[in-house]
Amino acid sequence: MAPPIAAFGLLLLLERLRPLRRRTEPSRPRFLQNLALAAAGTVVNLALNELLVVPVARRAVERRRGLLQRSSLPHRVETALGIAWLDYTLYLWHLLTHRASWFWRMHAIHHADRDLDVSTGLGFHPVELALSIVARAGFVAAAGVSPRAFDLWQSAILTSSLFHHANLRLPPSLERLLALVVVTPRLHGIHHSEVEAHRRANLSSGLSWWDWAHGTLRCDVPQEKLTIGLPDARRSGKARFVRLLALPFSGRSPRAG
Ligand SMILES: [Zn+2]
């Protein structure tokens, strides 16, 4: 997990030097709120991955179960395909969290952040994370993803989440080049817009190819015109952590977004 930790420190520094969007809220309370969500999420991640996903991946390799394990592909190709499969299924999961109202209740906590920065990349409801890990165990079993591919993907997706949520102004030519392969801060900024039509775009989390393939890619909204957050569920940076966790179950969550 060294790459995500190093990325977090580096992006925090770069955000101060080259901010992309103007902040609308004091950053400290939001930052602490996202770190508290990250702490709860880390416990869920560690526990469920060790208890569920890793044993499923080990069994797939030992018993040669799943498409990748039954193939005779070179080891590196099998690992690369396993990583791409996990990334694609995360796109599908993300789509589901926006289309199904019950899942949106959880995911809306992440979208209700009124600013977007590296800390937002860690701010997910722990129940959403738990459900996504249970689904992932099924995806790992179906394709026969190895524990190594799963480990590499986890590290890559966390680093990617920190990067594309960062409030970081990259040179436009560099960002255009990066966006051909991975999700960038400008692309993901559009996904965090208050406007529902924008939120339905740019659902990829690692490789940007899934949005290209499904016609959900949008690059046409300038960052200056974006209002980040949700119109009907503004998450105050002052909201208590327990209240935040209870929000999806309070009956006041927004409709599917
Ligand atoms: Zn989303």
CSV table of C-alpha atoms and ligand atoms in Angstrom, one decimal:
chain,number,residue,atom,x,y,z
A,1,MET,CA,0.0,0.0,0.0
A,2,ALA,CA,3.0,2.3,-0.3
A,3,PRO,CA,2.0,3.8,-3.7
A,4,PRO,CA,-1.4,5.2,-2.5
A,5,ILE,CA,0.2,6.6,0.7
A,6,ALA,CA,3.0,8.3,-1.3
A,7,ALA,CA,0.3,9.6,-3.9
A,8,PHE,CA,-1.8,11.0,-1.0
A,9,GLY,CA,1.1,13.1,0.3
A,10,LEU,CA,2.2,14.2,-3.1
A,11,LEU,CA,-1.3,15.2,-4.3
A,12,LEU,CA,-1.9,17.1,-1.0
A,13,LEU,CA,1.2,19.2,-1.8
A,14,LEU,CA,0.3,19.7,-5.5
A,15,GLU,CA,-3.3,20.7,-4.7
A,16,ARG,CA,-1.9,23.7,-2.8
A,17,LEU,CA,0.5,24.7,-5.7
A,18,ARG,CA,-1.9,24.2,-8.6
A,19,PRO,CA,-5.6,24.1,-7.6
A,20,LEU,CA,-8.2,23.4,-10.3
A,21,ARG,CA,-11.4,24.6,-8.7
A,22,ARG,CA,-12.1,27.3,-6.1
A,23,ARG,CA,-13.1,25.9,-2.7
A,24,THR,CA,-16.6,26.7,-1.4
A,25,GLU,CA,-16.1,25.3,2.2
A,26,PRO,CA,-13.4,25.4,4.8
A,27,SER,CA,-11.2,22.4,4.0
A,28,ARG,CA,-10.4,21.2,7.5
A,29,PRO,CA,-13.9,19.9,8.7
A,30,ARG,CA,-14.4,18.3,5.3
A,31,PHE,CA,-11.0,16.7,5.4
A,32,LEU,CA,-11.6,15.3,8.8
A,33,GLN,CA,-15.0,14.0,7.8
A,34,ASN,CA,-13.5,12.2,4.8
A,35,LEU,CA,-10.7,10.8,6.9
A,36,ALA,CA,-13.2,9.4,9.4
A,37,LEU,CA,-15.1,7.8,6.5
A,38,ALA,CA,-11.7,6.5,5.3
A,39,ALA,CA,-10.9,5.0,8.7
A,40,ALA,CA,-14.3,3.1,8.8
A,41,GLY,CA,-13.8,2.1,5.2
A,42,THR,CA,-10.3,0.7,5.8
A,43,VAL,CA,-11.6,-1.6,8.6
A,44,VAL,CA,-14.4,-2.8,6.3
A,45,ASN,CA,-11.9,-3.3,3.4
A,46,LEU,CA,-9.3,-5.1,5.4
A,47,ALA,CA,-11.8,-7.4,7.1
A,48,LEU,CA,-13.9,-8.3,4.1
A,49,ASN,CA,-11.1,-8.6,1.6
A,50,GLU,CA,-9.2,-11.0,4.0
A,51,LEU,CA,-12.3,-13.0,4.9
A,52,LEU,CA,-13.9,-13.1,1.5
A,53,VAL,CA,-12.2,-11.9,-1.7
A,54,VAL,CA,-8.6,-13.2,-1.0
A,55,PRO,CA,-9.8,-16.7,-0.1
A,56,VAL,CA,-12.1,-16.8,-3.3
A,57,ALA,CA,-9.1,-15.7,-5.4
A,58,ARG,CA,-6.8,-18.3,-3.8
A,59,ARG,CA,-9.3,-21.1,-4.3
A,60,ALA,CA,-9.7,-20.0,-8.0
A,61,VAL,CA,-6.0,-20.5,-8.5
A,62,GLU,CA,-5.7,-23.7,-6.5
A,63,ARG,CA,-8.6,-25.4,-8.2
A,64,ARG,CA,-8.2,-23.7,-11.6
A,65,ARG,CA,-11.6,-22.2,-11.6
A,66,GLY,CA,-12.9,-19.2,-13.6
A,67,LEU,CA,-12.1,-18.2,-17.2
A,68,LEU,CA,-8.6,-16.9,-16.6
A,69,GLN,CA,-7.5,-19.9,-14.6
A,70,ARG,CA,-8.7,-22.3,-17.3
A,71,SER,CA,-7.0,-20.4,-20.0
A,72,SER,CA,-3.4,-21.1,-20.9
A,73,LEU,CA,-2.4,-17.5,-21.2
A,74,PRO,CA,1.1,-16.3,-20.1
A,75,HIS,CA,1.0,-15.4,-16.4
A,76,ARG,CA,1.5,-11.6,-17.0
A,77,VAL,CA,-1.3,-11.5,-19.6
A,78,GLU,CA,-3.6,-13.3,-17.2
A,79,THR,CA,-2.7,-10.8,-14.4
A,80,ALA,CA,-3.3,-7.8,-16.7
A,81,LEU,CA,-6.7,-9.2,-17.8
A,82,GLY,CA,-7.7,-9.8,-14.2
A,83,ILE,CA,-6.9,-6.2,-13.4
A,84,ALA,CA,-8.8,-4.9,-16.4
A,85,TRP,CA,-11.8,-7.1,-15.4
A,86,LEU,CA,-11.9,-5.8,-11.9
A,87,ASP,CA,-11.7,-2.2,-13.3
A,88,TYR,CA,-14.5,-2.9,-15.7
A,89,THR,CA,-16.8,-4.5,-13.1
A,90,LEU,CA,-16.1,-1.4,-10.9
A,91,TYR,CA,-17.5,0.7,-13.7
A,92,LEU,CA,-20.7,-1.5,-13.7
A,93,TRP,CA,-20.9,-1.2,-10.0
A,94,HIS,CA,-20.6,2.6,-10.1
A,95,LEU,CA,-23.3,2.7,-12.8
A,96,LEU,CA,-25.6,0.6,-10.5
A,97,THR,CA,-25.0,3.0,-7.5
A,98,HIS,CA,-26.3,5.8,-9.7
A,99,ARG,CA,-29.3,4.0,-11.2
A,100,ALA,CA,-30.7,2.0,-8.3
A,101,SER,CA,-32.1,4.3,-5.6
A,102,TRP,CA,-31.2,2.1,-2.7
A,103,PHE,CA,-27.5,2.0,-3.7
A,104,TRP,CA,-27.6,5.7,-4.5
A,105,ARG,CA,-28.6,6.4,-0.9
A,106,MET,CA,-25.1,5.1,0.1
A,107,HIS,CA,-23.2,6.6,-2.9
A,108,ALA,CA,-24.8,10.0,-2.4
A,109,ILE,CA,-22.8,10.5,0.8
A,110,HIS,CA,-19.7,10.6,-1.5
A,111,HIS,CA,-21.3,13.0,-4.0
A,112,ALA,CA,-22.7,15.3,-1.3
A,113,ASP,CA,-19.2,16.6,-0.6
A,114,ARG,CA,-19.4,20.2,-1.7
A,115,ASP,CA,-15.7,20.4,-2.7
A,116,LEU,CA,-13.6,17.9,-4.5
A,117,ASP,CA,-10.1,17.1,-3.4
A,118,VAL,CA,-7.8,14.2,-2.6
A,119,SER,CA,-9.7,13.5,0.6
A,120,THR,CA,-13.0,13.0,-1.3
A,121,GLY,CA,-11.2,10.0,-2.9
A,122,LEU,CA,-11.4,8.3,0.5
A,123,GLY,CA,-14.9,9.4,1.5
A,124,PHE,CA,-17.3,6.5,0.8
A,125,HIS,CA,-20.0,5.2,3.1
A,126,PRO,CA,-18.7,1.9,4.7
A,127,VAL,CA,-21.9,0.0,3.8
A,128,GLU,CA,-21.4,0.9,0.1
A,129,LEU,CA,-17.8,-0.4,0.4
A,130,ALA,CA,-19.0,-3.6,2.1
A,131,LEU,CA,-21.6,-4.2,-0.6
A,132,SER,CA,-19.1,-3.6,-3.4
A,133,ILE,CA,-16.6,-6.0,-1.9
A,134,VAL,CA,-19.3,-8.8,-1.7
A,135,ALA,CA,-20.1,-8.2,-5.3
A,136,ARG,CA,-16.4,-8.2,-6.1
A,137,ALA,CA,-15.9,-11.6,-4.6
A,138,GLY,CA,-18.4,-12.8,-7.2
A,139,PHE,CA,-16.6,-11.1,-10.0
A,140,VAL,CA,-13.3,-12.6,-8.8
A,141,ALA,CA,-14.8,-16.1,-8.8
A,142,ALA,CA,-16.4,-15.7,-12.2
A,143,ALA,CA,-13.2,-14.7,-14.0
A,144,GLY,CA,-10.7,-16.6,-11.8
A,145,VAL,CA,-8.8,-13.4,-10.8
A,146,SER,CA,-5.6,-14.3,-8.9
A,147,PRO,CA,-4.7,-12.9,-5.5
A,148,ARG,CA,-1.7,-11.0,-7.1
A,149,ALA,CA,-4.0,-9.4,-9.8
A,150,PHE,CA,-6.4,-8.4,-7.0
A,151,ASP,CA,-3.6,-6.9,-4.9
A,152,LEU,CA,-2.2,-4.9,-7.8
A,153,TRP,CA,-5.7,-3.7,-8.8
A,154,GLN,CA,-6.4,-2.6,-5.2
A,155,SER,CA,-3.3,-0.5,-5.0
A,156,ALA,CA,-3.8,1.0,-8.5
A,157,ILE,CA,-7.5,1.8,-7.9
A,158,LEU,CA,-6.9,3.6,-4.6
A,159,THR,CA,-4.1,5.6,-6.2
A,160,SER,CA,-6.3,6.4,-9.1
A,161,SER,CA,-9.2,7.5,-6.8
A,162,LEU,CA,-6.9,9.9,-5.0
A,163,PHE,CA,-5.6,11.3,-8.3
A,164,HIS,CA,-8.9,11.8,-10.1
A,165,HIS,CA,-10.6,13.4,-7.1
A,166,ALA,CA,-7.7,15.7,-6.5
A,167,ASN,CA,-8.2,19.5,-6.9
A,168,LEU,CA,-5.2,19.6,-9.3
A,169,ARG,CA,-4.8,21.7,-12.4
A,170,LEU,CA,-2.7,19.7,-14.8
A,171,PRO,CA,-1.5,21.3,-18.1
A,172,PRO,CA,-4.4,20.8,-20.5
A,173,SER,CA,-2.2,19.0,-23.1
A,174,LEU,CA,-0.9,16.6,-20.5
A,175,GLU,CA,-4.4,16.0,-19.1
A,176,ARG,CA,-5.8,15.3,-22.6
A,177,LEU,CA,-3.1,12.7,-23.1
A,178,LEU,CA,-3.7,11.0,-19.7
A,179,ALA,CA,-7.4,11.0,-20.3
A,180,LEU,CA,-6.9,8.7,-23.3
A,181,VAL,CA,-6.0,6.0,-20.8
A,182,VAL,CA,-7.0,6.9,-17.2
A,183,VAL,CA,-9.6,9.0,-15.4
A,184,THR,CA,-8.3,12.6,-14.7
A,185,PRO,CA,-9.3,15.4,-12.3
A,186,ARG,CA,-11.2,17.3,-15.0
A,187,LEU,CA,-13.1,14.2,-16.2
A,188,HIS,CA,-14.1,13.2,-12.7
A,189,GLY,CA,-15.0,16.7,-11.7
A,190,ILE,CA,-17.8,16.6,-14.3
A,191,HIS,CA,-19.1,13.4,-12.6
A,192,HIS,CA,-19.4,15.3,-9.3
A,193,SER,CA,-21.5,18.1,-10.8
A,194,GLU,CA,-24.8,19.1,-9.2
A,195,VAL,CA,-26.4,18.6,-12.6
A,196,GLU,CA,-27.8,15.1,-13.0
A,197,ALA,CA,-26.9,14.8,-16.7
A,198,HIS,CA,-23.3,15.4,-15.8
A,199,ARG,CA,-23.4,12.9,-12.9
A,200,ARG,CA,-24.5,10.2,-15.3
A,201,ALA,CA,-21.2,10.6,-17.3
A,202,ASN,CA,-17.6,9.7,-16.5
A,203,LEU,CA,-18.3,6.6,-14.3
A,204,SER,CA,-14.9,4.9,-14.9
A,205,SER,CA,-12.6,4.7,-11.9
A,206,GLY,CA,-9.3,3.6,-13.3
A,207,LEU,CA,-9.1,3.2,-17.0
A,208,SER,CA,-11.2,5.7,-18.9
A,209,TRP,CA,-11.9,3.2,-21.7
A,210,TRP,CA,-15.1,1.9,-20.2
A,211,ASP,CA,-16.7,5.4,-20.6
A,212,TRP,CA,-15.5,5.5,-24.2
A,213,ALA,CA,-16.9,2.0,-24.8
A,214,HIS,CA,-20.3,2.7,-23.2
A,215,GLY,CA,-20.8,6.3,-24.6
A,216,THR,CA,-20.8,7.8,-21.1
A,217,LEU,CA,-17.7,10.0,-21.6
A,218,ARG,CA,-18.1,13.8,-21.3
A,219,CYS,CA,-15.3,16.3,-21.7
A,220,ASP,CA,-17.4,19.3,-22.8
A,221,VAL,CA,-18.1,20.9,-19.4
A,222,PRO,CA,-15.5,23.6,-18.3
A,223,GLN,CA,-14.6,23.3,-14.6
A,224,GLU,CA,-15.4,27.0,-14.0
A,225,LYS,CA,-19.1,26.2,-14.8
A,226,LEU,CA,-19.3,23.3,-12.4
A,227,THR,CA,-21.0,23.4,-9.0
A,228,ILE,CA,-19.8,20.4,-7.1
A,229,GLY,CA,-22.1,18.4,-4.8
A,230,LEU,CA,-25.8,17.6,-4.8
A,231,PRO,CA,-28.6,20.2,-4.9
A,232,ASP,CA,-30.9,18.3,-2.5
A,233,ALA,CA,-28.4,16.7,-0.1
A,234,ARG,CA,-25.8,19.3,0.8
A,235,ARG,CA,-23.4,17.7,3.2
A,236,SER,CA,-22.2,20.2,5.8
A,237,GLY,CA,-18.6,19.9,6.8
A,238,LYS,CA,-19.9,20.4,10.3
A,239,ALA,CA,-22.2,17.3,10.3
A,240,ARG,CA,-21.3,14.8,12.9
A,241,PHE,CA,-19.8,11.5,11.7
A,242,VAL,CA,-22.5,9.3,13.2
A,243,ARG,CA,-25.2,11.5,11.6
A,244,LEU,CA,-23.4,11.1,8.3
A,245,LEU,CA,-23.3,7.4,8.6
A,246,ALA,CA,-27.0,7.3,9.4
A,247,LEU,CA,-28.0,9.6,6.5
A,248,PRO,CA,-28.8,6.9,3.9
A,249,PHE,CA,-31.2,5.3,6.4
A,250,SER,CA,-32.9,8.5,7.5
A,251,GLY,CA,-35.4,8.7,4.6
A,252,ARG,CA,-34.1,12.0,3.5
A,253,SER,CA,-31.7,10.8,0.9
A,254,PRO,CA,-32.0,12.2,-2.7
A,255,ARG,CA,-33.6,10.3,-5.6
A,256,ALA,CA,-31.4,8.2,-7.8
A,257,GLY,CA,-28.7,10.3,-9.4
B,1,ZN,ZN,-20.5,8.5,-8.6
